[in-house]
Structure formats: C-alpha cells, structure tokens
PDB file of C-alpha atoms in Angstrom:
ATOM      1  CA  ILE A   1     196.780 160.491 110.085  1.00  0.00           C
ATOM      2  CA  ASN A   2     198.297 157.397 108.565  1.00  0.00           C
ATOM      3  CA  ALA A   3     198.032 155.816 105.125  1.00  0.00           C
ATOM      4  CA  VAL A   4     198.437 152.051 104.732  1.00  0.00           C
ATOM      5  CA  PHE A   5     200.607 150.582 101.994  1.00  0.00           C
ATOM      6  CA  THR A   6     201.449 147.027 101.046  1.00  0.00           C
ATOM      7  CA  PHE A   7     204.937 147.065  99.634  1.00  0.00           C
ATOM      8  CA  ASP A   8     208.381 145.632  99.382  1.00  0.00           C
ATOM      9  CA  ASN A   9     211.607 147.425  98.605  1.00  0.00           C
ATOM     10  CA  ASP A  10     210.958 147.463  94.867  1.00  0.00           C
ATOM     11  CA  SER A  11     207.198 147.992  94.772  1.00  0.00           C
ATOM     12  CA  TYR A  12     206.583 150.862  97.200  1.00  0.00           C
ATOM     13  CA  PRO A  13     204.458 153.306  95.184  1.00  0.00           C
ATOM     14  CA  ARG A  14     206.217 155.997  93.171  1.00  0.00           C
ATOM     15  CA  ALA A  15     205.800 159.581  94.376  1.00  0.00           C
ATOM     16  CA  ASN A  16     204.053 161.723  91.757  1.00  0.00           C
ATOM     17  CA  LEU A  17     204.314 165.505  91.999  1.00  0.00           C
ATOM     18  CA  MET A  18     200.795 166.865  92.443  1.00  0.00           C
ATOM     19  CA  GLN A  19     200.805 170.447  93.741  1.00  0.00           C
ATOM     20  CA  ILE A  20     203.011 173.254  94.992  1.00  0.00           C
ATOM     21  CA  TYR A  21     201.708 175.744  97.549  1.00  0.00           C
ATOM     22  CA  GLY A  22     203.178 179.142  98.323  1.00  0.00           C
ATOM     23  CA  CYS A  23     206.255 181.195  97.510  1.00  0.00           C
ATOM     24  CA  GLU A  24     208.641 183.507  99.362  1.00  0.00           C
ATOM     25  CA  GLY A  25     206.856 186.464 100.900  1.00  0.00           C
ATOM     26  CA  ARG A  26     204.724 187.896 103.682  1.00  0.00           C
ATOM     27  CA  GLN A  27     201.382 188.030 101.936  1.00  0.00           C
ATOM     28  CA  LYS A  28     198.642 185.478 102.527  1.00  0.00           C
ATOM     29  CA  GLY A  29     199.552 182.076 101.081  1.00  0.00           C
ATOM     30  CA  CYS A  30     203.287 182.810 101.090  1.00  0.00           C
ATOM     31  CA  PHE A  31     206.047 181.831 103.497  1.00  0.00           C
ATOM     32  CA  LYS A  32     209.218 183.202 105.015  1.00  0.00           C
ATOM     33  CA  ASP A  33     210.101 179.947 106.812  1.00  0.00           C
ATOM     34  CA  ALA A  34     207.592 177.086 106.631  1.00  0.00           C
ATOM     35  CA  THR A  35     209.041 175.051 109.466  1.00  0.00           C
ATOM     36  CA  ASP A  36     206.298 172.421 109.739  1.00  0.00           C
ATOM     37  CA  VAL A  37     203.322 170.866 107.993  1.00  0.00           C
ATOM     38  CA  GLN A  38     200.565 168.600 109.311  1.00  0.00           C
ATOM     39  CA  CYS A  39     197.616 166.870 107.641  1.00  0.00           C
ATOM     40  CA  VAL A  40     193.990 167.200 108.623  1.00  0.00           C
ATOM     41  CA  ASP A  41     190.815 165.805 107.049  1.00  0.00           C
ATOM     42  CA  LYS A  42     189.614 166.201 103.456  1.00  0.00           C
ATOM     43  CA  GLY A  43     193.062 166.819 101.984  1.00  0.00           C
ATOM     44  CA  LYS A  44     193.674 169.914 104.121  1.00  0.00           C
ATOM     45  CA  CYS A  45     197.081 170.699 105.574  1.00  0.00           C
ATOM     46  CA  ILE A  46     198.299 173.073 108.280  1.00  0.00           C
ATOM     47  CA  VAL A  47     201.545 174.979 107.696  1.00  0.00           C
ATOM     48  CA  THR A  48     203.553 176.694 110.439  1.00  0.00           C
ATOM     49  CA  ASP A  49     205.551 179.753 109.339  1.00  0.00           C
ATOM     50  CA  MET A  50     208.050 180.764 112.019  1.00  0.00           C
ATOM     51  CA  ILE A  51     209.291 184.069 110.579  1.00  0.00           C
ATOM     52  CA  ASN A  52     205.857 185.306 109.486  1.00  0.00           C
ATOM     53  CA  GLY A  53     204.528 184.229 112.872  1.00  0.00           C
ATOM     54  CA  ARG A  54     201.406 182.514 111.611  1.00  0.00           C
ATOM     55  CA  ILE A  55     199.661 179.214 111.021  1.00  0.00           C
ATOM     56  CA  SER A  56     197.773 178.722 107.763  1.00  0.00           C
ATOM     57  CA  THR A  57     195.510 176.019 106.403  1.00  0.00           C
ATOM     58  CA  PHE A  58     195.469 174.959 102.764  1.00  0.00           C
ATOM     59  CA  SER A  59     192.565 173.099 101.199  1.00  0.00           C
ATOM     60  CA  ARG A  60     193.015 170.351  98.641  1.00  0.00           C
ATOM     61  CA  ASN A  61     192.723 172.901  95.804  1.00  0.00           C
ATOM     62  CA  GLY A  62     195.251 175.265  97.414  1.00  0.00           C
ATOM     63  CA  ARG A  63     192.854 177.764  98.956  1.00  0.00           C
ATOM     64  CA  THR A  64     194.441 179.218 102.074  1.00  0.00           C
ATOM     65  CA  LYS A  65     193.126 180.571 105.367  1.00  0.00           C
ATOM     66  CA  VAL A  66     195.139 182.098 108.209  1.00  0.00           C
ATOM     67  CA  ILE A  67     194.256 180.936 111.720  1.00  0.00           C
ATOM     68  CA  ARG A  68     193.982 184.290 113.442  1.00  0.00           C
ATOM     69  CA  CYS A  69     194.921 183.741 117.061  1.00  0.00           C
ATOM     70  CA  SER A  70     193.662 185.817 119.958  1.00  0.00           C
ATOM     71  CA  TRP A  71     197.292 186.537 120.847  1.00  0.00           C
ATOM     72  CA  ALA A  72     200.380 187.268 118.766  1.00  0.00           C
ATOM     73  CA  LEU A  73     202.100 184.081 117.577  1.00  0.00           C
ATOM     74  CA  ARG A  74     205.769 184.600 118.335  1.00  0.00           C
ATOM     75  CA  GLU A  75     208.032 182.342 116.288  1.00  0.00           C
ATOM     76  CA  PRO A  76     205.771 179.265 116.097  1.00  0.00           C
ATOM     77  CA  TRP A  77     207.847 176.236 115.186  1.00  0.00           C
ATOM     78  CA  ALA A  78     205.660 173.148 114.867  1.00  0.00           C
ATOM     79  CA  THR A  79     202.061 172.016 115.300  1.00  0.00           C
ATOM     80  CA  THR A  80     200.207 168.797 115.975  1.00  0.00           C
ATOM     81  CA  VAL A  81     196.524 168.003 115.515  1.00  0.00           C
ATOM     82  CA  VAL A  82     194.981 167.302 118.929  1.00  0.00           C
ATOM     83  CA  SER A  83     191.424 166.736 117.720  1.00  0.00           C
ATOM     84  CA  GLU A  84     189.164 167.823 114.889  1.00  0.00           C
ATOM     85  CA  ASN A  85     188.942 171.364 116.256  1.00  0.00           C
ATOM     86  CA  LYS A  86     192.162 171.749 118.252  1.00  0.00           C
ATOM     87  CA  ILE A  87     195.864 171.995 117.503  1.00  0.00           C
ATOM     88  CA  ALA A  88     198.941 172.482 119.693  1.00  0.00           C
ATOM     89  CA  VAL A  89     201.832 174.725 118.652  1.00  0.00           C
ATOM     90  CA  THR A  90     205.349 175.218 120.004  1.00  0.00           C
ATOM     91  CA  SER A  91     206.701 178.760 120.314  1.00  0.00           C
ATOM     92  CA  ARG A  92     210.435 179.369 120.151  1.00  0.00           C
ATOM     93  CA  LYS A  93     210.058 182.948 121.390  1.00  0.00           C
ATOM     94  CA  ASP A  94     207.628 182.306 124.244  1.00  0.00           C
ATOM     95  CA  LYS A  95     209.266 178.969 125.124  1.00  0.00           C
ATOM     96  CA  ASN A  96     205.972 177.177 125.610  1.00  0.00           C
ATOM     97  CA  VAL A  97     203.249 175.093 124.000  1.00  0.00           C
ATOM     98  CA  SER A  98     199.792 176.536 123.358  1.00  0.00           C
ATOM     99  CA  VAL A  99     196.669 174.530 122.605  1.00  0.00           C
ATOM    100  CA  ILE A 100     194.342 176.543 120.391  1.00  0.00           C
ATOM    101  CA  SER A 101     191.083 176.033 118.559  1.00  0.00           C
ATOM    102  CA  MET A 102     190.940 176.113 114.786  1.00  0.00           C
ATOM    103  CA  ASN A 103     189.280 179.517 115.237  1.00  0.00           C
ATOM    104  CA  GLY A 104     192.383 180.825 116.996  1.00  0.00           C
ATOM    105  CA  ASP A 105     191.134 180.822 120.588  1.00  0.00           C
ATOM    106  CA  VAL A 106     193.819 179.971 123.133  1.00  0.00           C
ATOM    107  CA  LEU A 107     192.539 177.141 125.332  1.00  0.00           C
ATOM    108  CA  PHE A 108     195.614 176.790 127.549  1.00  0.00           C
ATOM    109  CA  SER A 109     199.419 176.910 127.491  1.00  0.00           C
ATOM    110  CA  PHE A 110     202.132 175.010 129.329  1.00  0.00           C
ATOM    111  CA  GLY A 111     205.889 174.734 129.721  1.00  0.00           C
ATOM    112  CA  SER A 112     206.861 178.403 129.986  1.00  0.00           C
ATOM    113  CA  ARG A 113     209.151 177.643 132.944  1.00  0.00           C
ATOM    114  CA  PHE A 114     210.237 174.273 131.608  1.00  0.00           C
ATOM    115  CA  PHE A 115     211.429 174.700 128.023  1.00  0.00           C
ATOM    116  CA  GLN A 116     214.540 176.412 126.739  1.00  0.00           C
ATOM    117  CA  CYS A 117     213.641 176.123 123.050  1.00  0.00           C
ATOM    118  CA  PRO A 118     210.687 173.838 122.219  1.00  0.00           C
ATOM    119  CA  CYS A 119     210.706 172.584 118.664  1.00  0.00           C
ATOM    120  CA  GLY A 120     208.822 169.488 117.475  1.00  0.00           C
ATOM    121  CA  ILE A 121     205.557 168.265 118.940  1.00  0.00           C
ATOM    122  CA  ALA A 122     203.329 165.209 118.570  1.00  0.00           C
ATOM    123  CA  VAL A 123     200.309 163.787 120.385  1.00  0.00           C
ATOM    124  CA  ASP A 124     199.652 160.094 121.071  1.00  0.00           C
ATOM    125  CA  LYS A 125     196.405 158.119 121.213  1.00  0.00           C
ATOM    126  CA  ASN A 126     196.033 158.918 124.923  1.00  0.00           C
ATOM    127  CA  GLY A 127     196.283 162.661 124.278  1.00  0.00           C
ATOM    128  CA  ARG A 128     199.755 162.982 125.763  1.00  0.00           C
ATOM    129  CA  PHE A 129     202.064 165.575 124.221  1.00  0.00           C
ATOM    130  CA  ILE A 130     205.637 164.697 123.229  1.00  0.00           C
ATOM    131  CA  VAL A 131     207.823 167.790 122.826  1.00  0.00           C
ATOM    132  CA  THR A 132     211.468 168.157 121.756  1.00  0.00           C
ATOM    133  CA  ASP A 133     213.764 170.880 123.051  1.00  0.00           C
ATOM    134  CA  ILE A 134     216.836 171.579 120.924  1.00  0.00           C
ATOM    135  CA  LEU A 135     218.654 173.585 123.598  1.00  0.00           C
ATOM    136  CA  SER A 136     218.097 171.394 126.659  1.00  0.00           C
ATOM    137  CA  ASN A 137     218.548 168.290 124.450  1.00  0.00           C
ATOM    138  CA  GLU A 138     215.480 166.697 126.012  1.00  0.00           C
ATOM    139  CA  VAL A 139     212.358 165.009 124.690  1.00  0.00           C
ATOM    140  CA  SER A 140     209.564 165.251 127.238  1.00  0.00           C
ATOM    141  CA  VAL A 141     206.134 163.655 127.629  1.00  0.00           C
ATOM    142  CA  PHE A 142     203.249 165.664 129.103  1.00  0.00           C
ATOM    143  CA  SER A 143     199.719 164.776 130.139  1.00  0.00           C
ATOM    144  CA  PRO A 144     196.759 166.041 128.062  1.00  0.00           C
ATOM    145  CA  GLU A 145     196.525 168.878 130.595  1.00  0.00           C
ATOM    146  CA  GLY A 146     200.169 169.865 130.106  1.00  0.00           C
ATOM    147  CA  LYS A 147     201.656 168.285 133.235  1.00  0.00           C
ATOM    148  CA  TRP A 148     205.183 166.922 132.853  1.00  0.00           C
ATOM    149  CA  LEU A 149     205.282 163.122 133.115  1.00  0.00           C
ATOM    150  CA  PHE A 150     208.769 161.956 132.098  1.00  0.00           C
ATOM    151  CA  ASN A 151     211.652 162.435 129.667  1.00  0.00           C
ATOM    152  CA  LEU A 152     212.644 159.957 126.999  1.00  0.00           C
ATOM    153  CA  GLY A 153     216.058 158.335 127.092  1.00  0.00           C
ATOM    154  CA  ASP A 154     218.337 157.106 129.850  1.00  0.00           C
ATOM    155  CA  PRO A 155     220.815 159.907 130.697  1.00  0.00           C
ATOM    156  CA  LEU A 156     223.383 157.252 131.648  1.00  0.00           C
ATOM    157  CA  SER A 157     223.179 155.556 128.231  1.00  0.00           C
ATOM    158  CA  PRO A 158     225.124 157.383 125.481  1.00  0.00           C
ATOM    159  CA  VAL A 159     223.059 155.798 122.704  1.00  0.00           C
ATOM    160  CA  GLN A 160     219.855 157.182 124.261  1.00  0.00           C
ATOM    161  CA  GLN A 161     221.098 160.741 124.763  1.00  0.00           C
ATOM    162  CA  PHE A 162     219.937 163.504 122.413  1.00  0.00           C
ATOM    163  CA  CYS A 163     221.758 166.317 120.667  1.00  0.00           C
ATOM    164  CA  CYS A 164     219.474 168.960 119.137  1.00  0.00           C
ATOM    165  CA  PRO A 165     216.358 166.776 118.801  1.00  0.00           C
ATOM    166  CA  ARG A 166     214.070 168.499 116.310  1.00  0.00           C
ATOM    167  CA  TYR A 167     210.899 166.810 115.132  1.00  0.00           C
ATOM    168  CA  VAL A 168     208.928 163.950 116.658  1.00  0.00           C
ATOM    169  CA  HIS A 169     206.161 161.677 115.419  1.00  0.00           C
ATOM    170  CA  VAL A 170     203.954 158.956 116.918  1.00  0.00           C
ATOM    171  CA  SER A 171     203.375 155.966 114.634  1.00  0.00           C
ATOM    172  CA  ALA A 172     200.145 154.006 114.196  1.00  0.00           C
ATOM    173  CA  PHE A 173     201.603 151.446 116.613  1.00  0.00           C
ATOM    174  CA  GLY A 174     202.311 154.032 119.293  1.00  0.00           C
ATOM    175  CA  ASP A 175     206.069 154.200 118.737  1.00  0.00           C
ATOM    176  CA  ILE A 176     207.626 157.597 119.416  1.00  0.00           C
ATOM    177  CA  ILE A 177     210.046 158.468 116.599  1.00  0.00           C
ATOM    178  CA  VAL A 178     212.541 161.268 117.259  1.00  0.00           C
ATOM    179  CA  CYS A 179     214.802 162.981 114.728  1.00  0.00           C
ATOM    180  CA  ASP A 180     218.019 163.410 116.716  1.00  0.00           C
ATOM    181  CA  SER A 181     219.482 165.998 114.364  1.00  0.00           C
ATOM    182  CA  GLY A 182     222.758 166.665 116.158  1.00  0.00           C
ATOM    183  CA  ASN A 183     223.579 162.958 116.278  1.00  0.00           C
ATOM    184  CA  HIS A 184     222.360 162.480 112.654  1.00  0.00           C
ATOM    185  CA  CYS A 185     220.148 159.547 113.542  1.00  0.00           C
ATOM    186  CA  ILE A 186     216.602 158.465 114.395  1.00  0.00           C
ATOM    187  CA  LYS A 187     215.715 157.148 117.844  1.00  0.00           C
ATOM    188  CA  VAL A 188     212.606 155.034 118.436  1.00  0.00           C
ATOM    189  CA  PHE A 189     210.838 154.476 121.772  1.00  0.00           C
ATOM    190  CA  ASN A 190     207.711 152.508 122.597  1.00  0.00           C
ATOM    191  CA  GLU A 191     204.533 154.112 123.943  1.00  0.00           C
ATOM    192  CA  HIS A 192     205.773 153.664 127.513  1.00  0.00           C
ATOM    193  CA  GLY A 193     208.958 155.604 126.747  1.00  0.00           C
ATOM    194  CA  ASN A 194     211.247 152.586 126.664  1.00  0.00           C
ATOM    195  CA  PHE A 195     214.086 152.743 124.137  1.00  0.00           C
ATOM    196  CA  LYS A 196     213.744 150.316 121.220  1.00  0.00           C
ATOM    197  CA  PHE A 197     216.448 151.088 118.670  1.00  0.00           C
ATOM    198  CA  THR A 198     218.274 153.747 116.693  1.00  0.00           C
ATOM    199  CA  PHE A 199     219.305 153.919 113.040  1.00  0.00           C
ATOM    200  CA  GLY A 200     221.324 156.175 110.779  1.00  0.00           C
ATOM    201  CA  GLN A 201     224.672 157.945 111.039  1.00  0.00           C
ATOM    202  CA  TYR A 202     226.352 161.011 109.559  1.00  0.00           C
ATOM    203  CA  GLY A 203     227.036 160.848 105.826  1.00  0.00           C
ATOM    204  CA  ARG A 204     225.703 161.081 102.285  1.00  0.00           C
ATOM    205  CA  GLN A 205     225.448 157.374 101.571  1.00  0.00           C
ATOM    206  CA  GLU A 206     222.052 155.692 101.421  1.00  0.00           C
ATOM    207  CA  GLY A 207     220.543 155.350 104.873  1.00  0.00           C
ATOM    208  CA  ALA A 208     222.767 158.060 106.361  1.00  0.00           C
ATOM    209  CA  PHE A 209     221.723 161.577 107.362  1.00  0.00           C
ATOM    210  CA  LYS A 210     222.947 165.124 107.511  1.00  0.00           C
ATOM    211  CA  ALA A 211     220.652 166.561 110.191  1.00  0.00           C
ATOM    212  CA  PRO A 212     217.302 164.750 109.889  1.00  0.00           C
ATOM    213  CA  TYR A 213     214.390 167.162 110.403  1.00  0.00           C
ATOM    214  CA  GLY A 214     210.755 166.151 109.823  1.00  0.00           C
ATOM    215  CA  VAL A 215     209.513 162.596 110.265  1.00  0.00           C
ATOM    216  CA  THR A 216     206.269 160.742 109.619  1.00  0.00           C
ATOM    217  CA  SER A 217     205.126 157.154 109.069  1.00  0.00           C
ATOM    218  CA  ASP A 218     202.476 155.141 107.263  1.00  0.00           C
ATOM    219  CA  GLY A 219     199.921 152.681 108.633  1.00  0.00           C
ATOM    220  CA  GLU A 220     202.372 149.785 108.506  1.00  0.00           C
ATOM    221  CA  GLY A 221     204.983 151.669 110.497  1.00  0.00           C
ATOM    222  CA  ASN A 222     207.318 152.483 107.613  1.00  0.00           C
ATOM    223  CA  ILE A 223     209.242 155.654 108.477  1.00  0.00           C
ATOM    224  CA  ILE A 224     209.671 158.669 106.185  1.00  0.00           C
ATOM    225  CA  VAL A 225     212.433 161.155 107.076  1.00  0.00           C
ATOM    226  CA  ALA A 226     213.287 164.619 105.772  1.00  0.00           C
ATOM    227  CA  ASP A 227     217.090 164.429 105.400  1.00  0.00           C
ATOM    228  CA  HIS A 228     217.676 168.181 105.525  1.00  0.00           C
ATOM    229  CA  TYR A 229     221.232 168.788 104.294  1.00  0.00           C
ATOM    230  CA  ASN A 230     221.231 165.788 101.962  1.00  0.00           C
ATOM    231  CA  ASP A 231     218.223 167.321 100.152  1.00  0.00           C
ATOM    232  CA  ARG A 232     216.131 164.165 100.147  1.00  0.00           C
ATOM    233  CA  ILE A 233     213.183 162.319 101.653  1.00  0.00           C
ATOM    234  CA  ALA A 234     214.192 158.794 102.697  1.00  0.00           C
ATOM    235  CA  LEU A 235     212.036 155.734 103.350  1.00  0.00           C
ATOM    236  CA  PHE A 236     212.798 153.137 106.018  1.00  0.00           C
ATOM    237  CA  SER A 237     211.019 150.046 107.270  1.00  0.00           C
ATOM    238  CA  LYS A 238     209.455 150.085 110.750  1.00  0.00           C
ATOM    239  CA  ASN A 239     212.668 148.401 111.952  1.00  0.00           C
ATOM    240  CA  GLY A 240     214.890 151.136 110.529  1.00  0.00           C
ATOM    241  CA  GLU A 241     216.064 149.294 107.399  1.00  0.00           C
ATOM    242  CA  PHE A 242     216.763 151.691 104.534  1.00  0.00           C
ATOM    243  CA  LEU A 243     214.473 151.030 101.577  1.00  0.00           C
ATOM    244  CA  ARG A 244     214.979 153.906  99.140  1.00  0.00           C
ATOM    245  CA  ASN A 245     214.941 157.651  98.630  1.00  0.00           C
ATOM    246  CA  ILE A 246     211.485 158.888  97.674  1.00  0.00           C
ATOM    247  CA  VAL A 247     212.500 162.296  96.269  1.00  0.00           C
ATOM    248  CA  SER A 248     215.785 164.211  96.203  1.00  0.00           C
ATOM    249  CA  SER A 249     217.530 167.301  94.818  1.00  0.00           C
ATOM    250  CA  GLU A 250     217.306 165.656  91.387  1.00  0.00           C
ATOM    251  CA  ASP A 251     213.550 166.220  91.689  1.00  0.00           C
ATOM    252  CA  GLY A 252     213.995 169.864  92.732  1.00  0.00           C
ATOM    253  CA  LEU A 253     213.919 169.292  96.488  1.00  0.00           C
ATOM    254  CA  TYR A 254     216.082 171.504  98.708  1.00  0.00           C
ATOM    255  CA  HIS A 255     216.582 171.405 102.475  1.00  0.00           C
ATOM    256  CA  PRO A 256     213.296 169.672 103.416  1.00  0.00           C
ATOM    257  CA  GLN A 257     211.965 170.519 106.875  1.00  0.00           C
ATOM    258  CA  GLY A 258     208.405 169.487 107.735  1.00  0.00           C
ATOM    259  CA  VAL A 259     206.908 166.294 106.351  1.00  0.00           C
ATOM    260  CA  ALA A 260     203.470 164.717 106.739  1.00  0.00           C
ATOM    261  CA  LEU A 261     201.503 161.857 105.186  1.00  0.00           C
ATOM    262  CA  SER A 262     197.735 161.995 104.680  1.00  0.00           C
ATOM    263  CA  SER A 263     195.185 159.194 104.745  1.00  0.00           C
ATOM    264  CA  ASP A 264     194.712 159.483 100.966  1.00  0.00           C
ATOM    265  CA  MET A 265     198.392 158.699 100.281  1.00  0.00           C
ATOM    266  CA  ARG A 266     199.647 162.254  99.828  1.00  0.00           C
ATOM    267  CA  LEU A 267     203.036 163.344 101.094  1.00  0.00           C
ATOM    268  CA  PHE A 268     203.431 167.013 102.140  1.00  0.00           C
ATOM    269  CA  VAL A 269     206.946 168.500 102.366  1.00  0.00           C
ATOM    270  CA  THR A 270     208.105 172.036 103.213  1.00  0.00           C
ATOM    271  CA  HIS A 271     211.383 173.017 101.538  1.00  0.00           C
ATOM    272  CA  GLY A 272     213.481 175.851 100.105  1.00  0.00           C
ATOM    273  CA  LYS A 273     217.069 176.749  99.246  1.00  0.00           C
ATOM    274  CA  LEU A 274     217.660 179.116 102.197  1.00  0.00           C
ATOM    275  CA  LYS A 275     214.403 178.926 104.136  1.00  0.00           C
ATOM    276  CA  ALA A 276     211.384 176.742 103.448  1.00  0.00           C
ATOM    277  CA  THR A 277     209.165 178.836 101.177  1.00  0.00           C
ATOM    278  CA  GLU A 278     207.106 176.132  99.428  1.00  0.00           C
ATOM    279  CA  VAL A 279     204.958 173.155 100.304  1.00  0.00           C
ATOM    280  CA  ILE A 280     205.279 170.354  97.767  1.00  0.00           C
ATOM    281  CA  VAL A 281     202.572 167.695  97.595  1.00  0.00           C
ATOM    282  CA  TYR A 282     203.317 164.240  96.189  1.00  0.00           C
ATOM    283  CA  SER A 283     200.870 161.411  95.669  1.00  0.00           C
ATOM    284  CA  PHE A 284     201.540 157.688  95.968  1.00  0.00           C
ATOM    285  CA  ASN A 285     198.258 156.974  94.184  1.00  0.00           C
ATOM    286  CA  ASP A 286     198.871 156.124  90.526  1.00  0.00           C
ATOM    287  CA  ASP A 287     195.223 156.829  89.751  1.00  0.00           C
ATOM    288  CA  GLU A 288     195.706 160.563  90.338  1.00  0.00           C
ATOM    289  CA  ASN A 289     196.838 162.872  87.586  1.00  0.00           C
ATOM    290  CA  GLU A 290     200.135 164.662  87.988  1.00  0.00           C
ATOM    291  CA  MET A 291     200.205 168.415  88.764  1.00  0.00           C
ATOM    292  CA  LEU A 292     196.618 169.462  89.325  1.00  0.00           C
TER     293      LEU A 292
END
C-alpha cells in the first residue's frame, strides 16, 4: 500500500507523532519482539510478534485483535498482505512460509525443505512471493502457489551477493528492494530479478547504515529504511540518493525493525531498546492533529 508524495529534499512532509501501540508483555496488545508491521485498509496494521508467537491487528484507534491460527505459530518473523483476506507469514522455527486467512485458517504452506531461516517476505503485483533467508544468504522468488522460480543476484558477482538479507519490499514500480543487513546496504532489482543498483555502506554518517532492517517505499518510489543500530529511519530517492533522516534517537526511536507506509500517509515503525515492544505511528499529513 503506497502513498504518493510530491517533494524535494527540503519539502518532504515532516513526520508528526500520532500514536503509540503496545508495551512490553505477553498480554493482548503487548509485545515481546514486534519484528514486523504491515498496513492494511482503513488505517489498520498487522504486527508480527516473534517471541509471543502471534500476529495481531490494530485498528486506527488502537483496538487490537489477535489472529488465532488453526495451528501454533512458532516464531513468526514477518508478514505480507496477499489480498484483502489473506496474509503470508514466515516462520523461523518451522522454516517455511504459510498463507493464512485473516480468520487464522491455514490455506497452504511452502518451503519447509528449502529454507534454513526465512525472514522477510513481500508479494508483487503478479502474486509472486519474495522471501529472504538470513542463514542461506539467499533471496528467492516463488510462484503464487509456492513453487520456487529463481534466486536474486548473480553468485559470481560480489556486489550482488547477500550477507544476512533481512527484509524485502516491492515498490509501486515493481522494483524488489532488499535490506542486505550483513553488507550494510540496500540492493535493488527490477521485477524480472535483474540487478539495478546498490546504495549505502557501513557507518554512522548520513546515508550509511548499521544493519538496515525494515524497508518500504512511497508511490513515487522513494525508499524508507529502518537503520537498526543507528536508531533512525532514513529517506532515499528511488535512485538511492540520501535525502534526510525522518526520525532518530533524538525523537525517542531505538533499534527500529519493521516499517510500513499506509495510503493515508502514515508511517508505522516497530522499535524498542532491547526488543521491539512498541509500534510508533507518524503522519506526514499536516492536517492531522498530533498524538490522538
């Protein structure tokens, strides 16, 4: 779900703090490790909690509902919205991907003999799944039915090789954007899996990363990255040019993990000092009031 902005480096809308969901804990509405967040319609978001082993939805006003699956969720890592009534989730423990209904019914699973440790997941306009594996250092593309199609990156090209790839996102233009955490950079491929470019390097300076985690983009292709150990959310153009930091530790942000952008210009970020125990919601819409 992509928002569209018209901007330049100095006029990209300011992020206003709107809401904070959750706290540390095991009870409903709380988190032990909120590893991922995704947006759905009407201001709703989906949060994956690896340690609590559950997926929860939060409405625009913060009301929460647990998606009660027909099987035990074992260390779910990330989700992607497949359609209005379906999501796909990676499981670190079961080493597979499961496609489930919003009611918790398991429709099918795939990859149990393929993955070593599946992490991030995204779906493109053709319904193909793109899944990262932080142990095999592969990013793989699967058919809508879960059949392996191909891996991203040329294994003979050092610049295209991955080291601990974590999260992945498909832009409005079909580009596949991978957070290559171990190499402290972002790699971008086109919809056919052909390498386009990479940006970023290890460091604290502007435009550098210390283990990029979550990634999303807006309707113009501008890329938003959760720079985990630099405690900031950074904004880049669709060509990988650094524009500015959106929020940072100066705004109370610590170790951001999942990040998502809604169609109504709201940015969702999971974060926390040790583990991610909160979801912070920012708005780029100046017409909204701060902190509902």
